[in-house]
CSV table of C-alpha atoms (C1' of nucleotides) in Angstrom, one decimal:
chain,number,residue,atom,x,y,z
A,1,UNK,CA,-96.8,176.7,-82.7
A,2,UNK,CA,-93.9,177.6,-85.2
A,3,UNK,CA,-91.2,175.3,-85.2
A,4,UNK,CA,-88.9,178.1,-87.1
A,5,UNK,CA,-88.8,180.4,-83.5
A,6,UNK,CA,-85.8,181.8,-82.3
A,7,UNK,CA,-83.4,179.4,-84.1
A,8,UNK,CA,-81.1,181.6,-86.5
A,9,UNK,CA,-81.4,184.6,-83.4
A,10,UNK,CA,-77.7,185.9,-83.2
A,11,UNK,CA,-77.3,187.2,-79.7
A,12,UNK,CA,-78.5,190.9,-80.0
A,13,UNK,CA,-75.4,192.9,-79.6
A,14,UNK,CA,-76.6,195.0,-76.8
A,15,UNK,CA,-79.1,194.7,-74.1
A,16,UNK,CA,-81.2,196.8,-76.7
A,17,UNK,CA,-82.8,200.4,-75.3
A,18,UNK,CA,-82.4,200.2,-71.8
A,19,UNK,CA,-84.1,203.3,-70.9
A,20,UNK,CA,-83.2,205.6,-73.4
A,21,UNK,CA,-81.9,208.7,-72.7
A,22,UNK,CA,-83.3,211.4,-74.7
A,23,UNK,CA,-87.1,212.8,-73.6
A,24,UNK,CA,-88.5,212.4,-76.5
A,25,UNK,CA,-87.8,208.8,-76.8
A,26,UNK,CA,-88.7,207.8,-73.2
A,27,UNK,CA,-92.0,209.5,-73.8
A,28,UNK,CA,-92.4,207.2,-77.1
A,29,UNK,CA,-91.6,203.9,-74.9
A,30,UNK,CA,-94.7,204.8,-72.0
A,31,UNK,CA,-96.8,205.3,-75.2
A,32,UNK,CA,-96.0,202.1,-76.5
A,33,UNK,CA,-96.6,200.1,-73.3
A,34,UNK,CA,-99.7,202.0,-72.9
A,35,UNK,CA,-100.9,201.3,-76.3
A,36,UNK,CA,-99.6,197.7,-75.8
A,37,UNK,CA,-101.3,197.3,-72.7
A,38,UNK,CA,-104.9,198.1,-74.3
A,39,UNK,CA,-104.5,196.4,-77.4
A,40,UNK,CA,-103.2,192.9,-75.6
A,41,UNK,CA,-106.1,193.5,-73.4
A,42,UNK,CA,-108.3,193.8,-76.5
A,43,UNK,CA,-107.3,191.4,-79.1
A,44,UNK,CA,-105.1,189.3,-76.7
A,45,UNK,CA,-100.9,189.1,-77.0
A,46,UNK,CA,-100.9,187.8,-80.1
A,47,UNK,CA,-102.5,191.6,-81.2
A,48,UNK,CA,-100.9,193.4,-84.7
A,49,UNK,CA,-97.5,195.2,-83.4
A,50,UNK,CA,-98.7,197.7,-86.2
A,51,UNK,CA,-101.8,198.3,-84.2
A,52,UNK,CA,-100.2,198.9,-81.5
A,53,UNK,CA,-97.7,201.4,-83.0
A,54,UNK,CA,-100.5,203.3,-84.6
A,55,UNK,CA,-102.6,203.4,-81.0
A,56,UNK,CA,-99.1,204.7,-79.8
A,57,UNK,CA,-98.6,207.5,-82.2
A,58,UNK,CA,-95.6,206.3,-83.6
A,59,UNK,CA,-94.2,204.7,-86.3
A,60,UNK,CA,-93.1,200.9,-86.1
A,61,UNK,CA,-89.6,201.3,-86.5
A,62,UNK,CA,-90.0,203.1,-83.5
A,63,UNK,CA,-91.4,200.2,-81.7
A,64,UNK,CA,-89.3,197.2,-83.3
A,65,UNK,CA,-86.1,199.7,-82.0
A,66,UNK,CA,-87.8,199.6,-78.2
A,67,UNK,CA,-88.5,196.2,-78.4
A,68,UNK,CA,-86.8,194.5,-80.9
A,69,UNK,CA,-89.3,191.2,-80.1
A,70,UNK,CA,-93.0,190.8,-79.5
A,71,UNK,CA,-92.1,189.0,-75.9
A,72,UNK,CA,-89.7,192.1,-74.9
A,73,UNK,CA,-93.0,194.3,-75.4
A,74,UNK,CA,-95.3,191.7,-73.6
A,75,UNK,CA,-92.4,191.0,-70.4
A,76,UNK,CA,-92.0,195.0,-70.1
A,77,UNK,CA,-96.2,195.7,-69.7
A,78,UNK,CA,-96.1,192.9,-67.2
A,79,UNK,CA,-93.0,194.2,-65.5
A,80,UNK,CA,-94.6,195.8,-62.3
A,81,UNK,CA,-97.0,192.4,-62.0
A,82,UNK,CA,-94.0,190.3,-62.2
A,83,UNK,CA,-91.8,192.0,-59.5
A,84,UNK,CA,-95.0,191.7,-57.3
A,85,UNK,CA,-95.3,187.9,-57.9
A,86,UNK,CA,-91.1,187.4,-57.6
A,87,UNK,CA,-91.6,189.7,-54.0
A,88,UNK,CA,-95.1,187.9,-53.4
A,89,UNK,CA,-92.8,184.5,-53.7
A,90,UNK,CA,-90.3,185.3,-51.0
A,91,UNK,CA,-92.8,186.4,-48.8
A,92,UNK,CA,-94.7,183.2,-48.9
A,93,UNK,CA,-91.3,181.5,-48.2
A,94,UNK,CA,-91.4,182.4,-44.3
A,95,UNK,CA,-94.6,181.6,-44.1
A,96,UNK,CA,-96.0,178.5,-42.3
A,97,UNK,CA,-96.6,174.9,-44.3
A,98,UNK,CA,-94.3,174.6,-46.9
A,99,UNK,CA,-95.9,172.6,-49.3
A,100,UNK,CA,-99.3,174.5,-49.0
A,101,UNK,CA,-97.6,178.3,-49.3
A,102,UNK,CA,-96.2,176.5,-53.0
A,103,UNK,CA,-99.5,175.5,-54.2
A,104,UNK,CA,-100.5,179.3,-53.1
A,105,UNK,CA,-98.2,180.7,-55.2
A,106,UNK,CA,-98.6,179.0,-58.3
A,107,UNK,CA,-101.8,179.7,-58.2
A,108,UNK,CA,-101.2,183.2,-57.8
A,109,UNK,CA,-98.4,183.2,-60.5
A,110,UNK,CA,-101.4,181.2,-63.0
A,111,UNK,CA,-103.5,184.3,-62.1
A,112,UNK,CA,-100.8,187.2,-63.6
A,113,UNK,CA,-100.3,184.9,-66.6
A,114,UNK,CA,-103.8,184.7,-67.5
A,115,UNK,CA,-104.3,188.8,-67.5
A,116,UNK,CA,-104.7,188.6,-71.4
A,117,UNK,CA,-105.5,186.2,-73.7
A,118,UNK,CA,-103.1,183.9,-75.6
A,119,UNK,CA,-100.5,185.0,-72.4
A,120,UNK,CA,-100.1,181.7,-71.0
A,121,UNK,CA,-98.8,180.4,-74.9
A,122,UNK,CA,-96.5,182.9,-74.9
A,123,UNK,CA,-95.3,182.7,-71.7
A,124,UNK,CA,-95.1,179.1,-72.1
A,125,UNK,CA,-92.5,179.5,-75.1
A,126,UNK,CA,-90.7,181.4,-73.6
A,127,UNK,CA,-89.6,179.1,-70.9
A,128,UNK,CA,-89.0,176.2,-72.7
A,129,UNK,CA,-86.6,178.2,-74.8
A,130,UNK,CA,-84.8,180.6,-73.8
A,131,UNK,CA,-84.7,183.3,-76.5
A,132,UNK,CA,-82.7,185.9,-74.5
A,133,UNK,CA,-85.6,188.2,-73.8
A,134,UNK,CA,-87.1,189.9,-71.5
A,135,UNK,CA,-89.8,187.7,-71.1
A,136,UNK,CA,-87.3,184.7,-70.5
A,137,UNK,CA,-85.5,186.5,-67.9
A,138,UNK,CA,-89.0,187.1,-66.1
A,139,UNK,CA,-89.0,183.4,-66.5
A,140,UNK,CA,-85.8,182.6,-64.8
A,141,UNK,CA,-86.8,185.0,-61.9
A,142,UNK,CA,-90.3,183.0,-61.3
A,143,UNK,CA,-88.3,179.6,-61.7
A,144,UNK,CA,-85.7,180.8,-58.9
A,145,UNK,CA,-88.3,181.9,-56.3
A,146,UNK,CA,-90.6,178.4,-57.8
A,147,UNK,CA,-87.5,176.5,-56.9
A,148,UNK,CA,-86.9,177.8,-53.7
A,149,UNK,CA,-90.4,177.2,-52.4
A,150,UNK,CA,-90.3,173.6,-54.1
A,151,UNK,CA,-87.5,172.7,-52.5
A,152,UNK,CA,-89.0,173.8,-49.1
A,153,UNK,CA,-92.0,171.7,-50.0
A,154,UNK,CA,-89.7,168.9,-50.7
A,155,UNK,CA,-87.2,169.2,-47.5
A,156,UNK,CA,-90.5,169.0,-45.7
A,157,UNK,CA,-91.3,165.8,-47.0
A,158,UNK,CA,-94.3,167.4,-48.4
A,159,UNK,CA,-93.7,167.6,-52.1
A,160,UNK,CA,-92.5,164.1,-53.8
A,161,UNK,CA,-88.9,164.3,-54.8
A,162,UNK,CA,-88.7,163.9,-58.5
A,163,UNK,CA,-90.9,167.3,-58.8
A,164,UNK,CA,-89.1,169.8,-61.3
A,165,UNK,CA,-89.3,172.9,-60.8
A,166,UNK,CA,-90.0,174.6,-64.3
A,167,UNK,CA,-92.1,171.2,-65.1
A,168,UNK,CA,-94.9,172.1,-62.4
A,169,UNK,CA,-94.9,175.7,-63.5
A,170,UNK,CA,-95.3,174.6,-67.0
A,171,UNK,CA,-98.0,172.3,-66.0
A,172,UNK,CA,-100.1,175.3,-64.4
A,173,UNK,CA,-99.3,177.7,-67.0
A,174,UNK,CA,-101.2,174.3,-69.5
A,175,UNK,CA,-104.4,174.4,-67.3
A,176,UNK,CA,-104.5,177.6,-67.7
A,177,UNK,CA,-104.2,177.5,-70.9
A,178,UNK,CA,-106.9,174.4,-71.2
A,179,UNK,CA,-108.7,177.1,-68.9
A,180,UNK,CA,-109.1,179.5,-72.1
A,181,UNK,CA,-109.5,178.0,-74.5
A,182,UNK,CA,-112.2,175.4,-73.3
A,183,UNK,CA,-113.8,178.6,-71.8
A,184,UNK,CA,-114.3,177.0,-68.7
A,185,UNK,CA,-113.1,179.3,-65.9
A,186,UNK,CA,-113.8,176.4,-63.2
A,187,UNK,CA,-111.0,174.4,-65.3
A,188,UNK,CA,-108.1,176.1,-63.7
A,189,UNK,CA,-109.1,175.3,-59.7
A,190,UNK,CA,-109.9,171.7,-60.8
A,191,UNK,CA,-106.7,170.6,-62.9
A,192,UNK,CA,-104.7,172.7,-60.3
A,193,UNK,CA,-105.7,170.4,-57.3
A,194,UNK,CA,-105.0,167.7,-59.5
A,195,UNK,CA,-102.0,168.4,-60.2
A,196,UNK,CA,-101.2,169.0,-56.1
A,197,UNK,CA,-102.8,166.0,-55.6
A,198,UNK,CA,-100.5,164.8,-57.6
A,199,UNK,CA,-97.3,166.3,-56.4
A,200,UNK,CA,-98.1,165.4,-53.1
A,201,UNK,CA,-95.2,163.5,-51.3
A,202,UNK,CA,-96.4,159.5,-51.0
A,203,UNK,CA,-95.5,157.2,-48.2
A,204,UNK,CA,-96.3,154.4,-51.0
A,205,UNK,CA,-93.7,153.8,-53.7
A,206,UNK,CA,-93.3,153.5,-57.4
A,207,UNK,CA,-96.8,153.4,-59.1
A,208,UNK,CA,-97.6,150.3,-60.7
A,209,UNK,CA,-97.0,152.7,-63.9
A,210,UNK,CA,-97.0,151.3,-67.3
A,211,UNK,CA,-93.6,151.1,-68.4
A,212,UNK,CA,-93.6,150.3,-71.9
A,213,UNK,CA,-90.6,151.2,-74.2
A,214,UNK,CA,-91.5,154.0,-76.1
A,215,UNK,CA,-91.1,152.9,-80.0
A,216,UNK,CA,-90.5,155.5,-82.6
A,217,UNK,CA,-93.6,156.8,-84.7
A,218,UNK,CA,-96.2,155.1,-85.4
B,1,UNK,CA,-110.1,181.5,-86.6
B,2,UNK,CA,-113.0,182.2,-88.7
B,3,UNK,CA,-116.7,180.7,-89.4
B,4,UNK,CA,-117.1,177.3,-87.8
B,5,UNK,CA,-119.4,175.5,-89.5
B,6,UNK,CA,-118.8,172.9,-86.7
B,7,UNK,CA,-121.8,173.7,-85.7
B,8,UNK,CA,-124.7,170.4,-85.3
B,9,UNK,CA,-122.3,167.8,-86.7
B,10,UNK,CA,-124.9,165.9,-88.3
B,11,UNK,CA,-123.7,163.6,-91.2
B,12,UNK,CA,-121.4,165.9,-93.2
B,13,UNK,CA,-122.8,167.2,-96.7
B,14,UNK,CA,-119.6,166.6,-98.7
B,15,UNK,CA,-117.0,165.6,-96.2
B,16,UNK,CA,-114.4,167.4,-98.8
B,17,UNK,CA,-112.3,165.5,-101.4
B,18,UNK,CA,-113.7,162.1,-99.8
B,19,UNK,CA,-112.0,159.3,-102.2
B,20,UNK,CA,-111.6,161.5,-105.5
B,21,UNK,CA,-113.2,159.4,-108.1
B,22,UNK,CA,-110.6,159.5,-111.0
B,23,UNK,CA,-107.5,157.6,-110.3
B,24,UNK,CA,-104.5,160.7,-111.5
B,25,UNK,CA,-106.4,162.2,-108.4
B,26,UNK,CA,-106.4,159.0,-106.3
B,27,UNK,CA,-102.5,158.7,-106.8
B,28,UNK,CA,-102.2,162.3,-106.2
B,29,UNK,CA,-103.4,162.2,-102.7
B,30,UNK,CA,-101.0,159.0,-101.8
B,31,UNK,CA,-98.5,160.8,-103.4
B,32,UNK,CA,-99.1,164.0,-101.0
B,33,UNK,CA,-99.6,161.9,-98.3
B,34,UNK,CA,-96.4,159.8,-98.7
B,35,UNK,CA,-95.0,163.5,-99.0
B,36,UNK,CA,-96.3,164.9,-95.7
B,37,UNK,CA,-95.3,162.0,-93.6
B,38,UNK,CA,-91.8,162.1,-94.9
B,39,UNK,CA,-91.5,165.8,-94.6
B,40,UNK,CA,-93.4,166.3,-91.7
B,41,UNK,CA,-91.1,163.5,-90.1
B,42,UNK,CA,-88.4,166.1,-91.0
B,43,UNK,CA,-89.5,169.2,-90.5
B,44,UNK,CA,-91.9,169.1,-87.8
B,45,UNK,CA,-95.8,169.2,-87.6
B,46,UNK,CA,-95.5,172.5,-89.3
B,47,UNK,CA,-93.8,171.9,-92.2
B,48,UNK,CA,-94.5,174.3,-95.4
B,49,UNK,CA,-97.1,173.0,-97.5
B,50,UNK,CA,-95.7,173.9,-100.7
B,51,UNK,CA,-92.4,172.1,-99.8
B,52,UNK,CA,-95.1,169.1,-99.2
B,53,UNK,CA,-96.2,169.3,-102.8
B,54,UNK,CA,-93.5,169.9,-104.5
B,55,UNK,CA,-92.0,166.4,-102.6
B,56,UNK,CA,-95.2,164.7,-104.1
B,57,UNK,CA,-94.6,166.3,-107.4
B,58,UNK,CA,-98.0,168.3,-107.9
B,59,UNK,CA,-98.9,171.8,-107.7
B,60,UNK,CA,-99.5,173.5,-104.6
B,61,UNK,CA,-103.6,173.7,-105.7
B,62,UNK,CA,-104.1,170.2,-105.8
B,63,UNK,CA,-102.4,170.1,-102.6
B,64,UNK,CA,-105.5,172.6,-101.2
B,65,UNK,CA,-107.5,171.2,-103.1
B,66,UNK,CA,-107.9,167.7,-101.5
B,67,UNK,CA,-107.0,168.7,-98.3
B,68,UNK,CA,-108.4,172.2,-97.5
B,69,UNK,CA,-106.3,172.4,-94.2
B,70,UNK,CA,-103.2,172.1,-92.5
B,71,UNK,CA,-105.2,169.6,-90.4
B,72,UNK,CA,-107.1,168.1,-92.8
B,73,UNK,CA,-103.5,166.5,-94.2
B,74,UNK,CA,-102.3,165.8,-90.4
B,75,UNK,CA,-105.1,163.6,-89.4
B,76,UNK,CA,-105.1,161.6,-92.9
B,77,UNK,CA,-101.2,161.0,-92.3
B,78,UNK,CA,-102.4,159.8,-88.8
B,79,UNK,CA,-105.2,157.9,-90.1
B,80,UNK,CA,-104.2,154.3,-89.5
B,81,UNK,CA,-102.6,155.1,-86.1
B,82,UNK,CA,-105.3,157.0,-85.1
B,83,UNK,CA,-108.0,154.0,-85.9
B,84,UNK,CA,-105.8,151.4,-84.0
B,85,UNK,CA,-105.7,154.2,-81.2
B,86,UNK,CA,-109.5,154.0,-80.9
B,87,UNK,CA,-109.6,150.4,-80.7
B,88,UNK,CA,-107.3,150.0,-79.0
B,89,UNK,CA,-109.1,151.9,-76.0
B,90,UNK,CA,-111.9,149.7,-77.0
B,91,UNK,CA,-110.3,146.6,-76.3
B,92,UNK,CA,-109.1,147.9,-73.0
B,93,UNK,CA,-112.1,148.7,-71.6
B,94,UNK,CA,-113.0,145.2,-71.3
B,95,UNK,CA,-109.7,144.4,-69.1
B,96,UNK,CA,-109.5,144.4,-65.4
B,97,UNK,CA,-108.1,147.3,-63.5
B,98,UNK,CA,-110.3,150.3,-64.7
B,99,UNK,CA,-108.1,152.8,-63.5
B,100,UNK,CA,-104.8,151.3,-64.8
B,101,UNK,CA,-106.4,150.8,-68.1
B,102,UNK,CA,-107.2,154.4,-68.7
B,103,UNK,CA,-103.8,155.5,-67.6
B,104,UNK,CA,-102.6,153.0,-70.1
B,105,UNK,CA,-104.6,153.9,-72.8
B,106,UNK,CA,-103.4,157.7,-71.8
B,107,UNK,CA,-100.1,156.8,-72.6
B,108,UNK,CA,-100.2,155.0,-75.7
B,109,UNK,CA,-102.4,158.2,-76.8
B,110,UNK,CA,-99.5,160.3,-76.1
B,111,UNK,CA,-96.8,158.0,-77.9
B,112,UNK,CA,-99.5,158.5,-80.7
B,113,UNK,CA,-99.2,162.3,-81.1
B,114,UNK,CA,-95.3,162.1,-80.8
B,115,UNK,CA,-94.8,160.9,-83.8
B,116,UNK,CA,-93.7,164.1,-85.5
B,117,UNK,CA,-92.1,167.2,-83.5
B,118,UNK,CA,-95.0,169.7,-83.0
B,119,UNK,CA,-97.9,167.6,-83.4
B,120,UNK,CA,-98.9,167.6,-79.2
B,121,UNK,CA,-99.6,171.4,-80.0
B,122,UNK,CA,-101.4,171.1,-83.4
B,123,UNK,CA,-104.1,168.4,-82.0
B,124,UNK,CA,-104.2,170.1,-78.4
B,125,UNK,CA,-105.4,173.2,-80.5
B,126,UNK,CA,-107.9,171.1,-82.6
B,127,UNK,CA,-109.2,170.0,-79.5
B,128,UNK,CA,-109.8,173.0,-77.8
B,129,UNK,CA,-111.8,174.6,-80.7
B,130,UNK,CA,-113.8,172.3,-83.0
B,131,UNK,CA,-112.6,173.5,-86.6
B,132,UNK,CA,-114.7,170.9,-88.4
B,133,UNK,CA,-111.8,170.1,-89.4
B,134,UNK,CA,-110.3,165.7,-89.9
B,135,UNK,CA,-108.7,166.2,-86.9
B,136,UNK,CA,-111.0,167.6,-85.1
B,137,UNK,CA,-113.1,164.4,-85.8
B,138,UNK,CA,-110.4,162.6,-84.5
B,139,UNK,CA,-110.2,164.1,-81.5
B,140,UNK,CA,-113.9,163.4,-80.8
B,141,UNK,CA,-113.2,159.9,-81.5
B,142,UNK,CA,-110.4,160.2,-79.0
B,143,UNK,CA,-113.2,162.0,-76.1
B,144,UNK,CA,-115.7,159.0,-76.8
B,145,UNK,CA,-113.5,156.4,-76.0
B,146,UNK,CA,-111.4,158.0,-73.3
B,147,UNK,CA,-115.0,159.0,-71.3
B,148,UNK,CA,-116.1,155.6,-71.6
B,149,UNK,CA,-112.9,153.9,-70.2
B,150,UNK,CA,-113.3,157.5,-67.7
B,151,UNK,CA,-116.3,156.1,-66.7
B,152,UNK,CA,-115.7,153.0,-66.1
B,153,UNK,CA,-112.8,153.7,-63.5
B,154,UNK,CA,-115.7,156.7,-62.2
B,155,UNK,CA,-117.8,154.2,-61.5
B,156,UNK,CA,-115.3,151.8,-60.0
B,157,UNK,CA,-114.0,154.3,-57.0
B,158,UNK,CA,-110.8,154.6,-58.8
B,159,UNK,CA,-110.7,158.1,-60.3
B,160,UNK,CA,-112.4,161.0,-58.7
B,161,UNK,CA,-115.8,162.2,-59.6
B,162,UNK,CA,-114.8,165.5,-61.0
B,163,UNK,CA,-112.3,164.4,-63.3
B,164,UNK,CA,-112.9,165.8,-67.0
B,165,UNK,CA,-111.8,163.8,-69.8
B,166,UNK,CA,-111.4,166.5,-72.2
B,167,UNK,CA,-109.1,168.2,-69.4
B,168,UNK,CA,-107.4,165.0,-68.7
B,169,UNK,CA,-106.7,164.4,-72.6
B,170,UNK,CA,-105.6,167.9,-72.7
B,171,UNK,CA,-103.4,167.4,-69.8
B,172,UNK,CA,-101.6,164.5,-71.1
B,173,UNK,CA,-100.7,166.5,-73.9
B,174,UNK,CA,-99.1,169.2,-72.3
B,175,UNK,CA,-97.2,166.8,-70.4
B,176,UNK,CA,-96.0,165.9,-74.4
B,177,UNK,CA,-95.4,169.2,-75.7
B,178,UNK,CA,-93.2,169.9,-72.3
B,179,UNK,CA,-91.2,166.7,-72.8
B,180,UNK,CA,-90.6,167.8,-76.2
B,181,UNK,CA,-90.1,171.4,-75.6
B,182,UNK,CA,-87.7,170.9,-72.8
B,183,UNK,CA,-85.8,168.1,-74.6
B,184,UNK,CA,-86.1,166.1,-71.6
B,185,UNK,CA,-87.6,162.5,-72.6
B,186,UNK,CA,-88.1,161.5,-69.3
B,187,UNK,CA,-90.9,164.2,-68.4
B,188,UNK,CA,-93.8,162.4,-70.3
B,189,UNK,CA,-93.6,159.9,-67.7
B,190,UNK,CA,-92.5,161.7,-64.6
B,191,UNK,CA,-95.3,164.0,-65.6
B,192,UNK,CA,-98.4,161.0,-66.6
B,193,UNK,CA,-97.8,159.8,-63.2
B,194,UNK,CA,-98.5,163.2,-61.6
B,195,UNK,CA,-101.5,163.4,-63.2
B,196,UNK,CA,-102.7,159.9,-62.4
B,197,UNK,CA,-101.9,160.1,-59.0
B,198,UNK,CA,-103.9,163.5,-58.7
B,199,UNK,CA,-106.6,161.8,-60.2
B,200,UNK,CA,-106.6,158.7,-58.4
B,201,UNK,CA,-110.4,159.0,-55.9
B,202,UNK,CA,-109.0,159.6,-52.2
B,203,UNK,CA,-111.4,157.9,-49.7
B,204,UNK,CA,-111.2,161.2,-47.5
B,205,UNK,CA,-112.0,164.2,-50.3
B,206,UNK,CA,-114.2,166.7,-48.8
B,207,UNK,CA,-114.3,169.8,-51.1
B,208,UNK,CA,-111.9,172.0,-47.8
B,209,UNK,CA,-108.8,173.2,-48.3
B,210,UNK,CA,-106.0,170.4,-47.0
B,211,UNK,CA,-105.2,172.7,-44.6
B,212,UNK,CA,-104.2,170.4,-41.4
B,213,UNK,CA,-101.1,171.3,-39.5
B,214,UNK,CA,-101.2,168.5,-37.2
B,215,UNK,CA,-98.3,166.0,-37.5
B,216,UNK,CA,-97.9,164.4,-40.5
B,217,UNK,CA,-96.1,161.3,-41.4
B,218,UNK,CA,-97.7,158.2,-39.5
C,1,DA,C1',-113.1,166.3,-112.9
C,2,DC,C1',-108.9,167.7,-111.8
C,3,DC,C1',-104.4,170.2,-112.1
C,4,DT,C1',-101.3,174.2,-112.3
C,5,DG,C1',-98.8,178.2,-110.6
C,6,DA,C1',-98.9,183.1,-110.9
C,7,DA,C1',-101.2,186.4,-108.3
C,8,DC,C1',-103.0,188.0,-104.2
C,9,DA,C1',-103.1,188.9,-99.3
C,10,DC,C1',-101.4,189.3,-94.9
C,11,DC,C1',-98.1,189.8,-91.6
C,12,DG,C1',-93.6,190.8,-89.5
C,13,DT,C1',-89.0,193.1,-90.1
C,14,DT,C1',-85.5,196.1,-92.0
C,15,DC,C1',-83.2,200.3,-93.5
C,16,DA,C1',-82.3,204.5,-96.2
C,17,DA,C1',-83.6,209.0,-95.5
C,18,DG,C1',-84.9,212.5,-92.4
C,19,DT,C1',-85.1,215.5,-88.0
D,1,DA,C1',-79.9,209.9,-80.9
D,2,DC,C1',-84.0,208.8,-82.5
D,3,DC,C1',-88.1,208.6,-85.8
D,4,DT,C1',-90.5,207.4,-90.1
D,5,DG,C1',-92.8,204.4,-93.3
D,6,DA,C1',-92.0,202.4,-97.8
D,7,DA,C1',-89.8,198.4,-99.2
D,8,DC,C1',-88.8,193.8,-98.5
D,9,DA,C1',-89.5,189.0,-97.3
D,10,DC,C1',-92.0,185.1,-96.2
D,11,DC,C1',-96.1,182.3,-96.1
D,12,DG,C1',-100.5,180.7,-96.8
D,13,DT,C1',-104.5,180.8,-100.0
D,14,DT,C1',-107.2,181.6,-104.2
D,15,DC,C1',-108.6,181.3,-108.9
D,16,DA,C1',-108.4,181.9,-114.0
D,17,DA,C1',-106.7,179.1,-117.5
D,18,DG,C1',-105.6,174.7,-119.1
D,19,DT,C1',-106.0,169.4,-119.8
DNA sequence: ACCTGAACACCGTTCAAGT
DNA sequence: ACCTGAACACCGTTCAAGT
């Protein structure tokens, strides 16, 4: 929604508390993504970091020096979900019928973004720009294991060749986005077999597509 | 995000600050208009308001006071394009090819809500939740005219049964806001084509999974 | 009837002081 | 090394006073 995101972000220095080391600390972390974890689940991702601090215990310095950004707290409370769906991925990649094993997973990977509300926005941000958090390094582990199933899809004759890769997984993540906030949880099914209807690899050529020159404004 | 008073749009009570009666005010609102267009031109669909009327020269109450929201000034800068938009659809529905006139009305609805950087998200977001806001009215102008040309290619064999124009709106937009997000102008296209061949009505659609591994390809 | 802008309110973020 | 929370900063919104 804000056009002022991640623009002045000066690369953070260090990969910022990876794991810290003394006990005290590491306790103060699990608090955090357990507070995190209820609150999201209750008011949705967008949820008051000072909320979640005070569930926690601690005091929000505490939590901005964790997770310096409200996407690094978001990517590390999904962090067990998201190594399932990157393993869940590269299973489905020896399995039988490429093209369908694809659709499978995106469906699956729609499912794990949609675990609280507002998710699939912030998700959604975070791939089309990469802000150098966690959450866009979840995102470049889904797109590797989207684009090697694509490409499968696609080698298979399956999947039509101008697909991209982040640009179908973008295009789930908005129906399930329409999904929520239409409040229609029958949304999701239906613009997803569109949209593999759609991807499907065509023996007929170009569409008879409307190719206008796009003027500026107005 | 708060009361909708949405609620039984019968024929507004004061539609706000319709056509202020005394001409300082009249000149006021082109002058904030002329301002928003330029600066939301600039600085995107989310522009500060107060940088909006201090470009039109007035206080930042007068701004509110005409236009009690954001999108209250957004659809009155869109105003004209947004009528032409509407009959425009009209006039298409009357042409041959029900199916291609809807995906071209589609796409001249999307060149619509380019015009300024952020505006696929700000009228996406109207349309999902019914603010009783100008553009929100706008958007239901949009819906009645898009379900009728819907229809009309429904009705024709063209487009299958269970397509949703709200969803199909909505989906168009995404297909915007990724082409913008992702800086890659060729998207829109790539991606309205995916969506109109998922929604193209397949002679063979029985509600089963497309599950067949028996040879493809002729 | 309409305009003005200081005041208010609501976040998110930082940082000096503390343990 | 890490924690705390008051202070700061940035918007958007209101409203008493003014014309």
């Amino acid at each position: 929604v804000e056009e002022t995101s991640g623009f002045m972000k000066t690369t953070s220095p260090a990969p910022r508390a990876a794991r810290p080391r003394r006990a005290d600390a590491r306790r103060n972390v699990e608090l955090l993504v357990a507070a995190a974890d209820a609150e999201f689940t209750e008011r949705g991702a967008g949820a008051s970091l000072e909320d979640i601090a005070r569930r926690a215990g601690v005091g929000i310095g505490t939590l901005y020096r964790h997770f310096p950004t409200r996407d690094d707290l978001i990517a590390r409370v999904l962090d067990e979900s998201t190594a399932a769906i990157v393993e869940r991925g590269r299973a489905l990649l020896t399995e039988p019928g490429p093209g369908a094993q694809l659709a499978r997973w995106i469906a699956e990977l729609v499912e794990h973004v949609t675990a609280y509300r507002g998710l699939t926005a912030a998700v959604a941000a975070a791939y089309v720009d990469d802000n150098g958090t966690r959450l866009s390094a979840s995102c470049d582990a889904f797109t590797a294991v989207g684009a090697a199933l694509l490409a499968r899809a696609q080698a298979a004759g399956e999947i039509r060749a101008d697909a991209d890769v982040k640009e179908v997984i973008l295009t789930a993540h908005s129906a399930a986005w329409i999904a929520e906030r239409t409040r229609d949880p029958t949304a999701v099914d239906r613009l997803l077999r569109i949209l593999f209807d759609g991807l499907r690899a065509t023996a007929a050529a170009p569409a008879r597509a409307p190719r206008r020159p796009r003027s500026r404004r107005r």
